[in-house]
Coordinates of C-alpha atoms and ligand atoms in Angstrom, one line a residue:
M9 CA -0.5 -0.7 0.6
A10 CA 1.2 3.4 -1.0
A11 CA 3.1 4.5 2.2
P12 CA 1.6 8.9 3.3
G13 CA 2.8 11.2 1.4
E14 CA 5.4 13.2 2.9
N15 CA 4.4 16.2 3.1
L16 CA 1.5 14.7 5.6
R17 CA 2.2 17.0 8.9
I18 CA 0.5 17.3 12.3
D19 CA -0.5 20.2 13.5
G20 CA 1.9 21.5 16.3
D21 CA 0.5 23.5 17.2
R22 CA -1.9 22.0 18.2
L23 CA -0.3 19.2 19.7
W24 CA 1.5 22.2 21.6
D25 CA -1.6 24.0 22.9
S26 CA -3.5 20.8 24.3
L27 CA -0.8 19.5 26.1
M28 CA -0.1 22.9 27.8
E29 CA -4.4 22.5 28.2
M30 CA -3.7 19.0 30.5
A31 CA 0.1 20.6 31.8
K32 CA -3.3 22.7 33.7
I33 CA -4.6 20.2 35.4
G34 CA -3.2 18.3 38.6
P35 CA -0.7 21.5 38.2
G36 CA 3.0 20.9 40.4
I37 CA 5.0 23.1 42.7
A38 CA 7.6 23.5 40.3
G39 CA 5.8 23.4 37.0
G40 CA 5.4 20.1 36.5
N41 CA 2.5 17.9 37.1
N42 CA 1.7 15.7 40.1
R43 CA -2.0 14.5 38.6
Q44 CA -0.9 10.5 40.5
T45 CA -3.5 7.9 39.1
L46 CA -7.4 7.8 40.2
T47 CA -7.0 10.7 42.3
D48 CA -9.6 13.7 41.4
E49 CA -6.8 15.4 39.2
D50 CA -6.6 12.0 37.0
G51 CA -10.5 12.8 36.4
E52 CA -10.2 15.4 35.7
G53 CA -7.7 14.9 32.4
R54 CA -9.6 11.8 31.6
R55 CA -12.8 14.2 31.6
L56 CA -10.8 16.8 29.1
F57 CA -9.3 13.9 26.8
Q58 CA -12.8 11.9 26.4
E59 CA -14.4 15.8 25.9
W60 CA -11.3 16.8 23.0
C61 CA -12.0 12.4 21.7
E62 CA -15.6 13.6 20.9
A63 CA -14.9 16.3 19.7
A64 CA -13.0 14.8 17.4
G65 CA -15.4 12.1 15.6
C66 CA -14.6 9.1 18.5
T67 CA -16.4 7.3 20.2
M68 CA -15.2 6.3 24.1
G69 CA -14.7 2.7 25.4
L70 CA -13.7 2.1 29.0
D71 CA -12.5 -1.5 30.1
T72 CA -13.4 -2.8 34.3
M73 CA -9.5 -1.3 34.3
G74 CA -9.8 2.1 33.4
N75 CA -8.3 2.0 30.7
M76 CA -9.5 4.7 28.0
F77 CA -10.3 3.6 23.8
A78 CA -11.2 6.6 21.6
R79 CA -12.5 4.9 18.4
R80 CA -12.1 6.4 14.4
E81 CA -13.6 4.5 12.2
G82 CA -12.0 3.3 9.5
A83 CA -13.4 1.6 6.1
D84 CA -13.7 -1.8 6.8
P85 CA -14.7 -1.7 11.0
D86 CA -14.4 -5.6 11.3
A87 CA -10.9 -4.7 10.3
L88 CA -8.7 -5.2 14.1
P89 CA -7.5 -1.6 15.0
V90 CA -4.4 0.3 14.9
Y91 CA -3.8 1.3 18.5
V92 CA -1.9 4.4 19.4
G93 CA -1.7 5.9 22.9
S94 CA 0.5 6.2 26.6
H95 CA -1.1 7.2 29.9
L96 CA -1.9 10.5 31.2
D97 CA -1.0 10.0 34.9
T98 CA 2.2 11.3 36.4
Q99 CA 4.5 11.1 38.6
P100 CA 4.1 13.4 42.0
T101 CA 7.1 15.7 40.6
G102 CA 5.8 14.8 37.2
G103 CA 6.5 16.5 33.9
K104 CA 3.8 17.9 31.7
Y105 CA 5.8 15.3 29.1
D106 CA 5.5 12.2 30.1
G107 CA 2.7 9.6 28.8
V108 CA 0.9 12.5 27.6
L109 CA 3.0 13.2 24.5
G110 CA 1.7 9.9 23.9
V111 CA -2.0 10.2 24.7
L112 CA -2.5 13.7 22.7
G113 CA 0.5 13.0 19.6
G114 CA -2.5 10.2 19.3
L115 CA -5.5 12.5 19.3
E116 CA -3.3 14.7 17.1
V117 CA -3.3 12.3 14.2
V118 CA -7.0 11.4 14.3
R119 CA -7.0 15.1 14.6
T120 CA -5.0 15.9 11.8
M121 CA -6.6 12.6 9.7
N122 CA -10.1 15.1 10.2
D123 CA -9.1 17.9 8.7
L124 CA -7.6 16.7 6.0
G125 CA -10.0 13.6 4.9
I126 CA -7.6 10.6 4.9
K127 CA -10.0 7.3 6.0
T128 CA -7.7 4.6 6.6
K129 CA -9.0 0.9 6.0
H130 CA -8.4 -0.6 9.9
P131 CA -10.2 2.3 12.3
I132 CA -7.8 4.2 14.8
V133 CA -8.2 4.1 18.7
V134 CA -5.9 6.2 20.7
T135 CA -5.5 4.7 23.8
N136 CA -4.8 6.2 28.0
W137 CA -3.4 3.7 29.9
T138 CA -4.7 3.4 33.4
N139 CA -1.5 3.3 36.4
E140 CA 1.5 3.6 34.1
E141 CA 3.4 5.2 36.3
G142 CA 3.5 2.8 39.7
T143 CA 3.9 5.3 41.7
R144 CA 0.7 5.6 43.8
F145 CA 0.4 1.5 43.0
A146 CA 3.5 -0.9 42.2
P147 CA 4.1 -2.2 40.3
A148 CA 4.3 0.3 37.3
M149 CA 2.6 -0.1 34.0
L150 CA -0.7 -2.0 36.0
A151 CA -3.6 -1.3 33.8
S152 CA -1.5 -3.3 30.5
G153 CA -0.5 -5.8 32.1
V154 CA -4.1 -6.8 33.2
F155 CA -4.7 -6.6 29.6
A156 CA -2.1 -7.9 28.2
G157 CA -2.5 -11.3 30.4
V158 CA 0.5 -10.5 32.9
H159 CA -0.9 -10.3 36.2
E160 CA -4.5 -11.2 36.7
Q161 CA -7.4 -8.5 37.7
D162 CA -8.0 -8.9 42.0
W163 CA -4.4 -9.3 42.7
A164 CA -4.2 -5.5 40.3
E165 CA -7.8 -4.3 42.1
A166 CA -5.8 -5.2 45.4
R167 CA -2.9 -2.9 44.8
E168 CA -2.6 -0.6 48.2
D169 CA -1.2 3.0 48.4
A170 CA 1.3 4.1 51.3
D171 CA -2.4 5.1 52.7
G172 CA -4.1 1.8 52.7
K173 CA -6.9 3.4 49.6
R174 CA -7.3 -0.8 47.2
F175 CA -6.7 0.5 43.4
G176 CA -10.2 -1.0 42.8
D177 CA -12.0 1.4 45.9
E178 CA -10.1 4.1 44.2
L179 CA -11.7 3.3 39.9
D180 CA -14.6 3.0 41.3
R181 CA -14.4 6.5 43.6
I182 CA -12.8 8.8 40.5
G183 CA -16.4 6.8 38.1
W184 CA -14.1 4.9 35.4
R185 CA -13.8 1.7 36.0
G186 CA -16.1 0.5 32.5
E187 CA -18.3 -2.3 31.4
E188 CA -15.9 -3.9 28.9
P189 CA -13.9 -6.5 29.8
V190 CA -9.4 -6.2 30.0
G191 CA -7.4 -8.1 27.6
E192 CA -10.7 -8.6 25.0
R193 CA -9.8 -6.2 22.6
K194 CA -7.6 -7.3 19.6
M195 CA -4.9 -5.3 17.5
H196 CA -3.3 -4.7 14.0
A197 CA -0.2 -2.6 16.0
F198 CA 0.5 -0.8 19.2
F199 CA 2.7 2.4 19.1
E200 CA 3.2 4.6 21.5
L201 CA 5.1 7.8 21.3
H202 CA 7.1 8.5 24.1
I203 CA 9.7 11.1 25.2
E204 CA 13.4 9.5 25.7
Q205 CA 13.7 10.3 29.6
G206 CA 17.4 9.9 28.5
P207 CA 20.3 11.8 27.2
I208 CA 21.2 9.6 23.8
L209 CA 19.1 11.6 21.4
E210 CA 19.1 15.4 22.8
A211 CA 23.5 13.9 22.8
E212 CA 23.5 13.4 19.6
G213 CA 21.6 15.9 17.9
K214 CA 18.9 13.7 16.4
D215 CA 15.0 14.6 16.4
I216 CA 14.1 11.1 16.4
G217 CA 14.7 7.5 18.9
V218 CA 13.6 4.5 16.8
V219 CA 12.8 2.2 19.6
T220 CA 14.3 -1.0 18.6
H221 CA 14.0 -2.9 22.6
G222 CA 12.8 -2.0 25.8
Q223 CA 15.4 -3.0 29.0
G224 CA 14.6 -5.7 31.2
L225 CA 13.5 -4.7 35.1
W226 CA 13.5 -6.3 39.2
W227 CA 11.4 -4.1 41.4
L228 CA 12.4 -5.1 44.4
Q229 CA 11.5 -4.2 48.0
V230 CA 13.1 -4.9 51.5
T231 CA 11.8 -4.7 54.6
L232 CA 14.4 -5.0 57.4
T233 CA 13.7 -5.9 61.2
G234 CA 15.3 -4.3 64.1
K235 CA 14.8 -2.3 67.2
D236 CA 13.3 0.8 68.1
A237 CA 15.7 2.0 70.5
H238 CA 17.2 5.6 72.1
T239 CA 19.8 7.2 70.4
G240 CA 20.9 8.4 73.3
S241 CA 21.8 5.9 75.3
T242 CA 21.3 3.2 73.7
P243 CA 25.3 1.1 73.7
M244 CA 26.9 1.6 69.8
E245 CA 27.0 -2.6 70.3
M246 CA 23.7 -2.3 71.7
R247 CA 21.7 -1.4 68.3
V248 CA 19.6 -3.3 65.5
N249 CA 19.1 -0.5 63.5
A250 CA 17.1 -1.3 60.5
G251 CA 18.4 2.7 59.4
L252 CA 21.7 1.6 58.7
G253 CA 21.0 -1.4 57.2
M254 CA 19.2 0.2 54.7
A255 CA 21.9 2.8 53.8
R256 CA 24.1 -0.4 53.9
I257 CA 22.1 -1.9 50.9
T258 CA 21.9 1.3 49.1
E259 CA 25.3 1.2 48.4
A260 CA 26.1 -2.0 47.4
V261 CA 22.9 -1.7 45.4
H262 CA 25.4 1.0 43.3
R263 CA 27.7 0.0 43.1
I264 CA 26.3 -3.5 41.9
A265 CA 24.9 -1.9 39.3
M266 CA 28.4 -0.5 38.2
E267 CA 30.2 -3.6 38.6
H268 CA 27.8 -4.5 36.1
L269 CA 28.4 -2.1 33.1
P270 CA 27.6 -1.2 30.7
N271 CA 24.2 -1.5 29.9
A272 CA 23.1 -1.9 33.7
V273 CA 21.2 0.8 36.2
G274 CA 20.7 0.4 39.7
A275 CA 19.3 3.2 42.7
V276 CA 17.0 2.6 45.7
G277 CA 13.7 5.5 44.5
Q278 CA 11.8 5.0 47.4
A279 CA 12.4 4.8 51.3
N280 CA 11.1 4.7 54.2
V281 CA 12.3 4.1 57.8
Y282 CA 10.0 3.9 61.0
P283 CA 8.9 5.5 63.3
N284 CA 10.5 8.2 61.6
S285 CA 11.7 9.8 64.7
R286 CA 15.0 12.0 65.9
N287 CA 16.5 10.4 68.5
V288 CA 15.1 7.1 68.1
I289 CA 17.2 3.8 66.4
P290 CA 14.6 2.5 63.2
G291 CA 13.5 -0.4 64.7
K292 CA 11.7 -0.8 61.1
A293 CA 13.6 -0.3 57.5
V294 CA 11.0 -1.1 53.8
F295 CA 12.5 0.4 50.4
T296 CA 12.3 -0.3 46.8
I297 CA 15.1 -1.1 45.1
D298 CA 14.8 -0.4 40.7
F299 CA 17.0 -2.2 39.4
R300 CA 17.1 -2.7 34.8
S301 CA 19.5 -3.5 31.9
P302 CA 18.7 -4.5 28.0
D303 CA 20.5 -8.1 29.3
L304 CA 18.5 -10.6 30.9
E305 CA 22.0 -12.0 31.7
K306 CA 23.1 -8.5 34.2
L307 CA 19.0 -8.4 35.3
N308 CA 19.1 -11.4 37.1
S309 CA 22.4 -11.9 37.7
M310 CA 22.2 -7.8 39.6
R311 CA 19.3 -9.6 41.5
A312 CA 21.0 -12.3 42.4
R313 CA 24.0 -10.6 43.6
L314 CA 22.4 -8.2 45.1
E315 CA 20.4 -11.0 47.4
K316 CA 23.1 -12.5 48.8
E317 CA 24.6 -9.3 49.3
A318 CA 21.7 -8.0 51.4
A319 CA 21.2 -11.3 53.6
E320 CA 24.9 -11.0 54.6
I321 CA 24.5 -7.4 55.6
A322 CA 21.1 -8.3 57.4
E323 CA 22.9 -11.1 59.3
D324 CA 25.6 -8.7 60.7
L325 CA 23.6 -6.2 62.0
G326 CA 21.3 -8.7 63.0
L327 CA 18.3 -7.5 61.0
G328 CA 15.1 -9.7 59.9
I329 CA 15.5 -8.9 55.7
E330 CA 12.5 -9.7 53.7
I331 CA 13.1 -9.0 50.5
E332 CA 9.3 -9.4 47.9
P333 CA 9.7 -8.2 44.2
V334 CA 7.0 -5.6 43.1
G335 CA 7.1 -5.3 39.7
H336 CA 8.8 -7.3 36.6
F337 CA 9.8 -8.1 33.2
D338 CA 12.2 -9.6 31.3
P339 CA 14.1 -7.2 27.8
V340 CA 11.7 -6.1 25.5
T341 CA 12.2 -7.2 21.7
F342 CA 10.0 -4.7 19.8
D343 CA 8.3 -5.8 16.2
P344 CA 10.6 -5.3 13.4
G345 CA 7.3 -4.8 10.8
C346 CA 6.5 -1.9 13.2
V347 CA 10.3 -0.1 14.3
S348 CA 10.3 -0.2 10.0
A349 CA 7.3 1.7 9.4
V350 CA 9.0 4.5 12.2
R351 CA 12.0 4.1 11.8
D352 CA 10.6 4.5 7.4
A353 CA 8.4 7.0 8.6
A354 CA 11.4 9.4 10.4
E355 CA 13.2 8.8 6.9
R356 CA 10.6 9.9 4.4
L357 CA 10.3 12.9 6.7
G358 CA 13.1 14.2 6.8
Y359 CA 14.0 13.4 10.3
S360 CA 17.0 12.8 12.0
H361 CA 16.9 9.2 13.9
L362 CA 18.7 7.1 16.3
D363 CA 18.4 2.6 16.8
I364 CA 17.5 2.7 20.8
V365 CA 17.1 0.8 24.0
S366 CA 14.2 2.6 25.7
G367 CA 15.2 3.6 29.5
A368 CA 12.4 3.2 31.1
G369 CA 9.3 0.7 30.7
H370 CA 6.4 1.9 29.0
D371 CA 2.9 0.5 28.6
A372 CA 4.2 -0.7 24.6
C373 CA 6.4 -3.8 26.5
W374 CA 3.7 -5.1 27.9
I375 CA 1.0 -4.6 24.5
N376 CA 4.2 -6.1 22.9
Q377 CA 2.9 -9.2 24.4
V378 CA -0.8 -9.1 23.0
A379 CA 0.2 -7.1 19.3
P380 CA 2.3 -6.5 17.1
T381 CA 4.2 -2.8 18.6
A382 CA 6.6 -0.3 18.6
M383 CA 7.4 3.7 20.1
V384 CA 7.9 6.5 18.8
M385 CA 10.8 8.7 21.0
C386 CA 11.5 11.9 21.0
P387 CA 14.4 13.9 23.1
C388 CA 13.9 15.9 26.1
V389 CA 16.2 18.7 27.6
D390 CA 19.1 16.6 29.4
G391 CA 17.5 13.9 29.6
L392 CA 15.4 14.7 32.5
S393 CA 12.3 13.1 33.4
H394 CA 10.8 12.1 36.4
N395 CA 11.2 15.9 37.8
E396 CA 9.0 18.8 37.6
A397 CA 11.3 20.1 35.0
E398 CA 10.9 17.8 32.4
E399 CA 10.9 20.1 28.9
I400 CA 10.9 19.6 25.3
S401 CA 10.5 21.7 22.6
K402 CA 7.5 21.5 20.0
D403 CA 9.5 20.7 17.3
W404 CA 10.7 17.5 19.0
A405 CA 7.0 16.9 20.0
T406 CA 5.6 18.1 16.5
A407 CA 8.6 15.3 14.8
G408 CA 7.5 12.3 17.7
A409 CA 3.8 13.6 15.9
D410 CA 4.4 13.0 12.4
V411 CA 6.7 10.0 12.7
L412 CA 3.7 8.7 14.6
M413 CA 0.9 10.0 12.3
H414 CA 2.9 8.2 9.2
A415 CA 3.5 4.5 11.0
V416 CA -0.1 4.8 11.9
I417 CA -1.8 5.8 8.9
E418 CA 0.7 3.2 6.2
T419 CA 0.6 0.8 8.7
A420 CA -4.1 1.3 8.8
E421 CA -3.4 1.8 5.4
I422 CA -5.0 4.9 3.1
V423 CA -7.9 3.9 1.0
E424 CA -7.4 5.9 -1.6
Ligands
LIG11 O1 9.1 3.1 35.7 C1 9.7 3.5 34.3 O2 10.1 3.5 33.8 C2 8.3 3.9 33.9 O3 8.7 6.0 34.0 N1 7.4 4.2 34.8
LIG12 MN1 5.2 7.3 30.8
LIG13 MN1 7.0 8.0 34.1

């Protein structure tokens, strides 16, 4: 089928205006966003997205995990749709573009197709996946994981946030649980536009990342049990200090990742000590380790090394230790056909491009298990993300959505 003409371009101003409009919902305290999943702000963002989709002539589907599916009809209503999208939920100190660019970039593809009167054989569906971030309810990519059959829905709905609120109850509270069973939708293909969240594209001066693979991930939640005691009157040799254990294990995580370079990362992002009082030796510490690598052997080797060393540290300090995997996916290889559609689109449009491995996890990593999937990436300033100062340029957003549109339209087959 003829590829779309290279003159087909999205409306970058309209995309940018929509990004800025959505960014007003759940504002952060430093110019970014705090629109965490299943909060009232998430509900507000969903309402705005639905309003825009319906104004663009789409019909909105909603499944029992709150995943949203805005459908633009194709010439053949029985043809499997080409899906495009990402997530609207953000980190507590998130940026304006992580996830949102992929959802509103997908909407912009539909808006442009409407403007140009483009008809495709396959319908197009723009998605918003619930709880991609996994910051309020672990793990990340929770609802796309249920859709892909990786997680049981009951288990997912029972996930609790730091205040003990259940995912399922919060979904009902904000009124965004649909009727549609999760995962019954079949896809012709899925494309996700996302900011790189790393420094490579900007440093290399490239407009587009053609994502061939995604690195794998382990999230390990560690609970150390020691003994609360007075920080002043307790002799050093009598202390059973969970905070000290956490510090030593945190350092071990960094050292183990460094020893597995290249292509390995590790850090502790979430950490709590109890009772968290200035003059009480922490009797308990709960923290989450994040290991990632595109190399499966390295990924599992980091986990094995950490579990061994953490047990030794705990024993040395007389601490109880529990290590619970709370998130995992193996390294991902995206569909070569869809990846080529992205690369050819960038080439045809005259955008510089680079094959790249995604450092972050994305809904596409799970959807890749049930449909041919690929990702388009655009650079972000200083590679910064999961930070309110996250920034991209309008040109980068426009280039990414242009490539997304060409890949989607080509895969959905223009009807002459
Ligand atoms: O953790 C991740 O990689 C994604 O941003 N949720
Ligand atoms: Mn994201
Ligand atoms: Mn993110």
